[in-house]
Amino acid sequence: MKFAFKSIVVAAAFVAAGAANAASVTVDNVLSAGDQYVVSGGGALTFSANLRNALNVGSVAASAFGGADSQIVGLAGAYTDITVSAPITSVTYDSVTNQVISVKTAGGARQDAIVKAGVSNGGWVEVGNLDVNLQTKEIFGTIVGQSLAGVNVNWSGKLFTFGTLAGDTVFQEGTALTQINTLALTTAGFAEIKKALDLQFLGDVSLQAAAADFGNINSSLTVTAVPEPSTYALMGLGLVGIGFAARRRASK
């Protein structure tokens, strides 16, 4: 019994030490002095059929903002495909397991609603700047907009939850592809979008039909290791040596 008790104590000490050493690390897409890695890539949100239908009901114009790009098929009122791609700005991962904890992107999707009886009294809204938590399946973001009546919206908080996650979620050199499926709009997010676009009965009902499935995100994350300064110095010396040898051969 004494041995067993001591074993438990030792095991607990190792666990505690491991927990103490564990830490989250954030890597961004800007190369700075001392960086070990730099990240690049983006997340592409493809609108669900229900969301496209909601936009089509009100002839709402879709576009992108804040450095994001849009790939749109069809005109306002007759969209058949909408994808908005936003650049990744940073990634946070667990230093012990190397599992990605969260990914942030910049920019997002914009909608401009015209005055349409029973649908909207007009306005615009920008939804984006996502912070996707892969562990809790929550997506935080911002909603900014203004109705034609002059109601301003400037909100940030939990924007979506999502259903399933597929693909590679390990932080390592190379490119990882991840799929985030079935984004569900939160009640708070719904209220802010409704306010900015000044939705009426038909617009409200159409957006409600899309709230449970806003779409899916396909993410492509590339992690690149940054050489240490000593590596650059060695490379520089090597190039100087090659140049010197070439000059000696030329002089002979």
PDB file of C-alpha atoms in Angstrom:
ATOM      1  CA  MET A   1       0.000   0.000   0.000  1.00  0.00           C
ATOM      2  CA  LYS A   2       2.867   2.374   0.800  1.00  0.00           C
ATOM      3  CA  PHE A   3       4.458   1.679  -2.592  1.00  0.00           C
ATOM      4  CA  ALA A   4       1.198   2.223  -4.376  1.00  0.00           C
ATOM      5  CA  PHE A   5       0.665   5.504  -2.550  1.00  0.00           C
ATOM      6  CA  LYS A   6       4.182   6.685  -3.463  1.00  0.00           C
ATOM      7  CA  SER A   7       3.580   5.718  -7.103  1.00  0.00           C
ATOM      8  CA  ILE A   8       0.409   7.766  -7.175  1.00  0.00           C
ATOM      9  CA  VAL A   9       2.238  10.742  -5.694  1.00  0.00           C
ATOM     10  CA  VAL A  10       5.045  10.469  -8.274  1.00  0.00           C
ATOM     11  CA  ALA A  11       2.564  10.137 -11.142  1.00  0.00           C
ATOM     12  CA  ALA A  12       0.637  13.158  -9.890  1.00  0.00           C
ATOM     13  CA  ALA A  13       3.876  15.139  -9.743  1.00  0.00           C
ATOM     14  CA  PHE A  14       4.661  14.288 -13.375  1.00  0.00           C
ATOM     15  CA  VAL A  15       1.168  15.301 -14.448  1.00  0.00           C
ATOM     16  CA  ALA A  16       1.466  18.564 -12.540  1.00  0.00           C
ATOM     17  CA  ALA A  17       4.846  19.265 -14.117  1.00  0.00           C
ATOM     18  CA  GLY A  18       3.442  18.586 -17.565  1.00  0.00           C
ATOM     19  CA  ALA A  19       0.512  20.897 -16.913  1.00  0.00           C
ATOM     20  CA  ALA A  20       2.881  23.608 -15.728  1.00  0.00           C
ATOM     21  CA  ASN A  21       4.928  23.352 -18.922  1.00  0.00           C
ATOM     22  CA  ALA A  22       1.875  23.396 -21.191  1.00  0.00           C
ATOM     23  CA  ALA A  23       1.163  26.742 -22.817  1.00  0.00           C
ATOM     24  CA  SER A  24      -0.679  28.153 -25.778  1.00  0.00           C
ATOM     25  CA  VAL A  25       1.467  29.764 -28.461  1.00  0.00           C
ATOM     26  CA  THR A  26       0.215  32.294 -31.003  1.00  0.00           C
ATOM     27  CA  VAL A  27       1.879  32.656 -34.402  1.00  0.00           C
ATOM     28  CA  ASP A  28       0.862  35.407 -36.816  1.00  0.00           C
ATOM     29  CA  ASN A  29       1.318  36.114 -40.523  1.00  0.00           C
ATOM     30  CA  VAL A  30       3.835  38.932 -40.018  1.00  0.00           C
ATOM     31  CA  LEU A  31       7.531  38.035 -39.966  1.00  0.00           C
ATOM     32  CA  SER A  32       9.208  39.610 -36.941  1.00  0.00           C
ATOM     33  CA  ALA A  33      12.582  39.245 -35.232  1.00  0.00           C
ATOM     34  CA  GLY A  34      12.806  36.050 -33.211  1.00  0.00           C
ATOM     35  CA  ASP A  35       9.905  34.274 -34.939  1.00  0.00           C
ATOM     36  CA  GLN A  36      10.229  30.517 -35.277  1.00  0.00           C
ATOM     37  CA  TYR A  37       7.258  30.185 -37.636  1.00  0.00           C
ATOM     38  CA  VAL A  38       5.056  32.310 -39.825  1.00  0.00           C
ATOM     39  CA  VAL A  39       1.568  31.356 -41.035  1.00  0.00           C
ATOM     40  CA  SER A  40      -0.372  32.063 -44.215  1.00  0.00           C
ATOM     41  CA  GLY A  41      -3.499  30.852 -45.962  1.00  0.00           C
ATOM     42  CA  GLY A  42      -7.180  31.548 -45.633  1.00  0.00           C
ATOM     43  CA  GLY A  43     -10.644  30.367 -44.748  1.00  0.00           C
ATOM     44  CA  ALA A  44     -13.354  30.201 -47.424  1.00  0.00           C
ATOM     45  CA  LEU A  45     -16.976  30.442 -46.263  1.00  0.00           C
ATOM     46  CA  THR A  46     -19.384  28.945 -48.780  1.00  0.00           C
ATOM     47  CA  PHE A  47     -22.943  30.161 -48.210  1.00  0.00           C
ATOM     48  CA  SER A  48     -25.587  27.459 -47.748  1.00  0.00           C
ATOM     49  CA  ALA A  49     -28.523  27.174 -50.156  1.00  0.00           C
ATOM     50  CA  ASN A  50     -30.839  28.548 -47.449  1.00  0.00           C
ATOM     51  CA  LEU A  51     -28.641  31.600 -46.924  1.00  0.00           C
ATOM     52  CA  ARG A  52     -28.471  32.257 -50.686  1.00  0.00           C
ATOM     53  CA  ASN A  53     -32.263  31.959 -50.815  1.00  0.00           C
ATOM     54  CA  ALA A  54     -32.590  34.490 -47.987  1.00  0.00           C
ATOM     55  CA  LEU A  55     -30.443  36.954 -49.930  1.00  0.00           C
ATOM     56  CA  ASN A  56     -32.345  36.262 -53.143  1.00  0.00           C
ATOM     57  CA  VAL A  57     -35.714  36.946 -51.485  1.00  0.00           C
ATOM     58  CA  GLY A  58     -34.606  40.490 -50.724  1.00  0.00           C
ATOM     59  CA  SER A  59     -32.371  40.984 -53.790  1.00  0.00           C
ATOM     60  CA  VAL A  60     -29.560  41.619 -51.300  1.00  0.00           C
ATOM     61  CA  ALA A  61     -26.180  42.324 -52.900  1.00  0.00           C
ATOM     62  CA  ALA A  62     -23.309  40.191 -51.587  1.00  0.00           C
ATOM     63  CA  SER A  63     -19.639  41.197 -51.597  1.00  0.00           C
ATOM     64  CA  ALA A  64     -16.519  41.085 -49.390  1.00  0.00           C
ATOM     65  CA  PHE A  65     -14.736  43.574 -47.123  1.00  0.00           C
ATOM     66  CA  GLY A  66     -11.507  44.054 -45.185  1.00  0.00           C
ATOM     67  CA  GLY A  67      -9.090  42.202 -47.463  1.00  0.00           C
ATOM     68  CA  ALA A  68     -11.373  39.220 -48.086  1.00  0.00           C
ATOM     69  CA  ASP A  69     -12.265  38.073 -51.623  1.00  0.00           C
ATOM     70  CA  SER A  70     -15.616  36.946 -52.975  1.00  0.00           C
ATOM     71  CA  GLN A  71     -16.407  34.386 -55.651  1.00  0.00           C
ATOM     72  CA  ILE A  72     -20.029  34.919 -56.673  1.00  0.00           C
ATOM     73  CA  VAL A  73     -22.098  33.204 -59.364  1.00  0.00           C
ATOM     74  CA  GLY A  74     -25.244  35.016 -60.451  1.00  0.00           C
ATOM     75  CA  LEU A  75     -26.682  38.472 -59.816  1.00  0.00           C
ATOM     76  CA  ALA A  76     -28.463  39.859 -56.751  1.00  0.00           C
ATOM     77  CA  GLY A  77     -31.797  38.087 -56.524  1.00  0.00           C
ATOM     78  CA  ALA A  78     -30.561  35.076 -58.491  1.00  0.00           C
ATOM     79  CA  TYR A  79     -27.388  33.848 -56.775  1.00  0.00           C
ATOM     80  CA  THR A  80     -26.429  30.218 -57.353  1.00  0.00           C
ATOM     81  CA  ASP A  81     -23.116  30.211 -55.460  1.00  0.00           C
ATOM     82  CA  ILE A  82     -21.364  32.565 -53.008  1.00  0.00           C
ATOM     83  CA  THR A  83     -17.971  31.997 -51.369  1.00  0.00           C
ATOM     84  CA  VAL A  84     -16.064  34.583 -49.359  1.00  0.00           C
ATOM     85  CA  SER A  85     -12.381  33.900 -48.623  1.00  0.00           C
ATOM     86  CA  ALA A  86     -10.652  35.702 -45.733  1.00  0.00           C
ATOM     87  CA  PRO A  87      -6.882  35.661 -45.024  1.00  0.00           C
ATOM     88  CA  ILE A  88      -5.592  33.985 -41.864  1.00  0.00           C
ATOM     89  CA  THR A  89      -3.938  36.479 -39.516  1.00  0.00           C
ATOM     90  CA  SER A  90      -2.885  34.226 -36.623  1.00  0.00           C
ATOM     91  CA  VAL A  91      -3.018  30.701 -35.208  1.00  0.00           C
ATOM     92  CA  THR A  92      -2.913  29.634 -31.552  1.00  0.00           C
ATOM     93  CA  TYR A  93      -1.797  26.087 -30.713  1.00  0.00           C
ATOM     94  CA  ASP A  94      -1.013  23.926 -27.673  1.00  0.00           C
ATOM     95  CA  SER A  95       2.761  23.737 -27.183  1.00  0.00           C
ATOM     96  CA  VAL A  96       2.551  20.193 -25.759  1.00  0.00           C
ATOM     97  CA  THR A  97       0.094  18.451 -28.092  1.00  0.00           C
ATOM     98  CA  ASN A  98       0.654  20.783 -31.092  1.00  0.00           C
ATOM     99  CA  GLN A  99      -3.111  20.787 -31.610  1.00  0.00           C
ATOM    100  CA  VAL A 100      -4.478  24.009 -33.093  1.00  0.00           C
ATOM    101  CA  ILE A 101      -6.698  25.797 -30.589  1.00  0.00           C
ATOM    102  CA  SER A 102      -7.967  28.722 -32.634  1.00  0.00           C
ATOM    103  CA  VAL A 103      -7.536  30.508 -35.962  1.00  0.00           C
ATOM    104  CA  LYS A 104      -8.221  34.174 -36.691  1.00  0.00           C
ATOM    105  CA  THR A 105      -9.077  35.704 -40.063  1.00  0.00           C
ATOM    106  CA  ALA A 106      -9.491  39.291 -41.279  1.00  0.00           C
ATOM    107  CA  GLY A 107     -12.403  40.734 -43.228  1.00  0.00           C
ATOM    108  CA  GLY A 108     -15.464  38.818 -44.304  1.00  0.00           C
ATOM    109  CA  ALA A 109     -18.832  39.092 -46.061  1.00  0.00           C
ATOM    110  CA  ARG A 110     -20.884  42.213 -46.732  1.00  0.00           C
ATOM    111  CA  GLN A 111     -24.571  42.460 -47.633  1.00  0.00           C
ATOM    112  CA  ASP A 112     -26.363  45.531 -48.982  1.00  0.00           C
ATOM    113  CA  ALA A 113     -30.154  45.390 -48.761  1.00  0.00           C
ATOM    114  CA  ILE A 114     -32.460  47.556 -50.846  1.00  0.00           C
ATOM    115  CA  VAL A 115     -35.897  48.722 -49.735  1.00  0.00           C
ATOM    116  CA  LYS A 116     -38.261  45.865 -50.561  1.00  0.00           C
ATOM    117  CA  ALA A 117     -41.788  45.725 -49.161  1.00  0.00           C
ATOM    118  CA  GLY A 118     -42.216  43.063 -46.496  1.00  0.00           C
ATOM    119  CA  VAL A 119     -38.537  42.063 -46.694  1.00  0.00           C
ATOM    120  CA  SER A 120     -36.278  44.956 -45.695  1.00  0.00           C
ATOM    121  CA  ASN A 121     -36.342  48.695 -45.159  1.00  0.00           C
ATOM    122  CA  GLY A 122     -32.775  48.812 -46.434  1.00  0.00           C
ATOM    123  CA  GLY A 123     -29.312  48.851 -44.919  1.00  0.00           C
ATOM    124  CA  TRP A 124     -25.887  47.253 -45.017  1.00  0.00           C
ATOM    125  CA  VAL A 125     -23.990  44.839 -42.796  1.00  0.00           C
ATOM    126  CA  GLU A 126     -20.475  43.406 -42.622  1.00  0.00           C
ATOM    127  CA  VAL A 127     -19.957  40.085 -40.844  1.00  0.00           C
ATOM    128  CA  GLY A 128     -16.455  38.729 -40.271  1.00  0.00           C
ATOM    129  CA  ASN A 129     -13.097  39.075 -38.482  1.00  0.00           C
ATOM    130  CA  LEU A 130     -13.610  35.537 -37.276  1.00  0.00           C
ATOM    131  CA  ASP A 131     -11.892  33.854 -34.336  1.00  0.00           C
ATOM    132  CA  VAL A 132     -12.584  30.130 -34.781  1.00  0.00           C
ATOM    133  CA  ASN A 133     -12.116  27.982 -31.659  1.00  0.00           C
ATOM    134  CA  LEU A 134     -11.641  24.399 -32.855  1.00  0.00           C
ATOM    135  CA  GLN A 135     -11.887  22.940 -29.347  1.00  0.00           C
ATOM    136  CA  THR A 136     -15.165  24.502 -28.208  1.00  0.00           C
ATOM    137  CA  LYS A 137     -16.680  24.662 -31.720  1.00  0.00           C
ATOM    138  CA  GLU A 138     -17.450  28.343 -31.278  1.00  0.00           C
ATOM    139  CA  ILE A 139     -16.780  31.181 -33.713  1.00  0.00           C
ATOM    140  CA  PHE A 140     -16.457  34.742 -32.472  1.00  0.00           C
ATOM    141  CA  GLY A 141     -16.577  37.735 -34.782  1.00  0.00           C
ATOM    142  CA  THR A 142     -17.843  41.232 -35.491  1.00  0.00           C
ATOM    143  CA  ILE A 143     -20.995  42.672 -37.012  1.00  0.00           C
ATOM    144  CA  VAL A 144     -20.916  46.264 -38.250  1.00  0.00           C
ATOM    145  CA  GLY A 145     -23.649  47.969 -40.223  1.00  0.00           C
ATOM    146  CA  GLN A 146     -26.324  50.602 -40.515  1.00  0.00           C
ATOM    147  CA  SER A 147     -29.958  50.627 -41.524  1.00  0.00           C
ATOM    148  CA  LEU A 148     -31.314  53.285 -43.874  1.00  0.00           C
ATOM    149  CA  ALA A 149     -33.279  54.542 -40.890  1.00  0.00           C
ATOM    150  CA  GLY A 150     -29.941  55.406 -39.258  1.00  0.00           C
ATOM    151  CA  VAL A 151     -29.646  52.591 -36.701  1.00  0.00           C
ATOM    152  CA  ASN A 152     -25.949  51.805 -36.197  1.00  0.00           C
ATOM    153  CA  VAL A 153     -24.619  48.344 -35.345  1.00  0.00           C
ATOM    154  CA  ASN A 154     -21.116  47.771 -33.948  1.00  0.00           C
ATOM    155  CA  TRP A 155     -21.092  44.408 -32.194  1.00  0.00           C
ATOM    156  CA  SER A 156     -18.597  41.684 -31.314  1.00  0.00           C
ATOM    157  CA  GLY A 157     -19.206  38.347 -29.638  1.00  0.00           C
ATOM    158  CA  LYS A 158     -20.085  34.713 -30.280  1.00  0.00           C
ATOM    159  CA  LEU A 159     -21.316  34.697 -33.858  1.00  0.00           C
ATOM    160  CA  PHE A 160     -21.609  30.996 -34.741  1.00  0.00           C
ATOM    161  CA  THR A 161     -21.352  27.504 -33.393  1.00  0.00           C
ATOM    162  CA  PHE A 162     -20.536  24.665 -35.750  1.00  0.00           C
ATOM    163  CA  GLY A 163     -21.375  20.995 -36.083  1.00  0.00           C
ATOM    164  CA  THR A 164     -18.431  18.919 -37.291  1.00  0.00           C
ATOM    165  CA  LEU A 165     -14.724  19.382 -37.898  1.00  0.00           C
ATOM    166  CA  ALA A 166     -12.698  17.365 -40.396  1.00  0.00           C
ATOM    167  CA  GLY A 167      -9.135  17.419 -41.660  1.00  0.00           C
ATOM    168  CA  ASP A 168      -5.749  18.134 -40.096  1.00  0.00           C
ATOM    169  CA  THR A 169      -5.681  20.206 -36.891  1.00  0.00           C
ATOM    170  CA  VAL A 170      -2.016  19.678 -35.933  1.00  0.00           C
ATOM    171  CA  PHE A 171       0.317  22.689 -36.001  1.00  0.00           C
ATOM    172  CA  GLN A 172       3.315  21.628 -38.080  1.00  0.00           C
ATOM    173  CA  GLU A 173       5.322  22.707 -41.111  1.00  0.00           C
ATOM    174  CA  GLY A 174       3.491  22.372 -44.395  1.00  0.00           C
ATOM    175  CA  THR A 175      -0.095  22.938 -45.477  1.00  0.00           C
ATOM    176  CA  ALA A 176      -3.092  21.634 -43.538  1.00  0.00           C
ATOM    177  CA  LEU A 177      -6.631  21.467 -44.952  1.00  0.00           C
ATOM    178  CA  THR A 178      -9.566  21.677 -42.554  1.00  0.00           C
ATOM    179  CA  GLN A 179     -13.341  21.638 -43.069  1.00  0.00           C
ATOM    180  CA  ILE A 180     -15.706  23.319 -40.585  1.00  0.00           C
ATOM    181  CA  ASN A 181     -19.264  22.244 -41.304  1.00  0.00           C
ATOM    182  CA  THR A 182     -22.753  23.559 -40.551  1.00  0.00           C
ATOM    183  CA  LEU A 183     -22.269  27.015 -39.080  1.00  0.00           C
ATOM    184  CA  ALA A 184     -25.266  27.949 -36.906  1.00  0.00           C
ATOM    185  CA  LEU A 185     -25.914  31.651 -36.338  1.00  0.00           C
ATOM    186  CA  THR A 186     -26.339  32.592 -32.672  1.00  0.00           C
ATOM    187  CA  THR A 187     -29.425  34.401 -31.409  1.00  0.00           C
ATOM    188  CA  ALA A 188     -27.325  37.469 -30.611  1.00  0.00           C
ATOM    189  CA  GLY A 189     -25.762  37.478 -34.075  1.00  0.00           C
ATOM    190  CA  PHE A 190     -29.173  37.106 -35.707  1.00  0.00           C
ATOM    191  CA  ALA A 191     -30.544  40.103 -33.794  1.00  0.00           C
ATOM    192  CA  GLU A 192     -27.675  42.363 -34.903  1.00  0.00           C
ATOM    193  CA  ILE A 193     -27.959  41.410 -38.586  1.00  0.00           C
ATOM    194  CA  LYS A 194     -31.722  41.915 -38.457  1.00  0.00           C
ATOM    195  CA  LYS A 195     -31.216  45.355 -36.923  1.00  0.00           C
ATOM    196  CA  ALA A 196     -28.618  46.481 -39.475  1.00  0.00           C
ATOM    197  CA  LEU A 197     -30.688  45.362 -42.492  1.00  0.00           C
ATOM    198  CA  ASP A 198     -33.972  46.448 -40.863  1.00  0.00           C
ATOM    199  CA  LEU A 199     -35.566  43.143 -41.822  1.00  0.00           C
ATOM    200  CA  GLN A 200     -39.341  42.858 -42.030  1.00  0.00           C
ATOM    201  CA  PHE A 201     -41.504  39.734 -41.829  1.00  0.00           C
ATOM    202  CA  LEU A 202     -40.370  37.953 -45.013  1.00  0.00           C
ATOM    203  CA  GLY A 203     -36.735  38.909 -44.461  1.00  0.00           C
ATOM    204  CA  ASP A 204     -36.895  37.733 -40.860  1.00  0.00           C
ATOM    205  CA  VAL A 205     -38.440  34.380 -41.824  1.00  0.00           C
ATOM    206  CA  SER A 206     -35.901  33.852 -44.624  1.00  0.00           C
ATOM    207  CA  LEU A 207     -32.945  34.547 -42.342  1.00  0.00           C
ATOM    208  CA  GLN A 208     -34.425  32.288 -39.658  1.00  0.00           C
ATOM    209  CA  ALA A 209     -34.516  29.456 -42.215  1.00  0.00           C
ATOM    210  CA  ALA A 210     -30.785  29.954 -42.836  1.00  0.00           C
ATOM    211  CA  ALA A 211     -29.749  30.431 -39.189  1.00  0.00           C
ATOM    212  CA  ALA A 212     -29.300  26.716 -38.442  1.00  0.00           C
ATOM    213  CA  ASP A 213     -26.981  26.248 -41.444  1.00  0.00           C
ATOM    214  CA  PHE A 214     -25.215  29.371 -42.669  1.00  0.00           C
ATOM    215  CA  GLY A 215     -22.650  27.369 -44.618  1.00  0.00           C
ATOM    216  CA  ASN A 216     -19.261  25.654 -44.365  1.00  0.00           C
ATOM    217  CA  ILE A 217     -15.680  26.895 -44.047  1.00  0.00           C
ATOM    218  CA  ASN A 218     -12.798  25.272 -45.931  1.00  0.00           C
ATOM    219  CA  SER A 219      -9.501  26.368 -44.444  1.00  0.00           C
ATOM    220  CA  SER A 220      -5.989  26.089 -45.896  1.00  0.00           C
ATOM    221  CA  LEU A 221      -3.228  26.832 -43.374  1.00  0.00           C
ATOM    222  CA  THR A 222       0.452  26.916 -44.322  1.00  0.00           C
ATOM    223  CA  VAL A 223       3.106  26.928 -41.590  1.00  0.00           C
ATOM    224  CA  THR A 224       6.614  27.981 -42.635  1.00  0.00           C
ATOM    225  CA  ALA A 225       9.658  27.665 -40.379  1.00  0.00           C
ATOM    226  CA  VAL A 226      11.817  30.784 -40.096  1.00  0.00           C
ATOM    227  CA  PRO A 227      15.593  30.093 -40.276  1.00  0.00           C
ATOM    228  CA  GLU A 228      17.617  31.262 -37.267  1.00  0.00           C
ATOM    229  CA  PRO A 229      19.955  34.255 -37.789  1.00  0.00           C
ATOM    230  CA  SER A 230      22.943  31.885 -37.570  1.00  0.00           C
ATOM    231  CA  THR A 231      21.529  29.955 -40.530  1.00  0.00           C
ATOM    232  CA  TYR A 232      21.336  33.153 -42.564  1.00  0.00           C
ATOM    233  CA  ALA A 233      24.928  33.954 -41.560  1.00  0.00           C
ATOM    234  CA  LEU A 234      26.127  30.538 -42.727  1.00  0.00           C
ATOM    235  CA  MET A 235      24.232  30.945 -45.978  1.00  0.00           C
ATOM    236  CA  GLY A 236      25.866  34.343 -46.459  1.00  0.00           C
ATOM    237  CA  LEU A 237      29.337  32.909 -45.842  1.00  0.00           C
ATOM    238  CA  GLY A 238      28.602  30.117 -48.269  1.00  0.00           C
ATOM    239  CA  LEU A 239      27.589  32.552 -50.992  1.00  0.00           C
ATOM    240  CA  VAL A 240      30.710  34.645 -50.348  1.00  0.00           C
ATOM    241  CA  GLY A 241      32.853  31.503 -50.607  1.00  0.00           C
ATOM    242  CA  ILE A 242      31.222  30.475 -53.873  1.00  0.00           C
ATOM    243  CA  GLY A 243      31.737  33.965 -55.259  1.00  0.00           C
ATOM    244  CA  PHE A 244      35.428  33.985 -54.196  1.00  0.00           C
ATOM    245  CA  ALA A 245      36.032  30.577 -55.762  1.00  0.00           C
ATOM    246  CA  ALA A 246      34.390  31.697 -58.998  1.00  0.00           C
ATOM    247  CA  ARG A 247      36.594  34.780 -59.151  1.00  0.00           C
ATOM    248  CA  ARG A 248      39.760  32.658 -58.592  1.00  0.00           C
ATOM    249  CA  ARG A 249      38.759  30.312 -61.412  1.00  0.00           C
ATOM    250  CA  ALA A 250      38.075  33.282 -63.674  1.00  0.00           C
ATOM    251  CA  SER A 251      41.474  34.858 -62.894  1.00  0.00           C
ATOM    252  CA  LYS A 252      43.280  31.637 -63.888  1.00  0.00           C
TER     253      LYS A 252
END
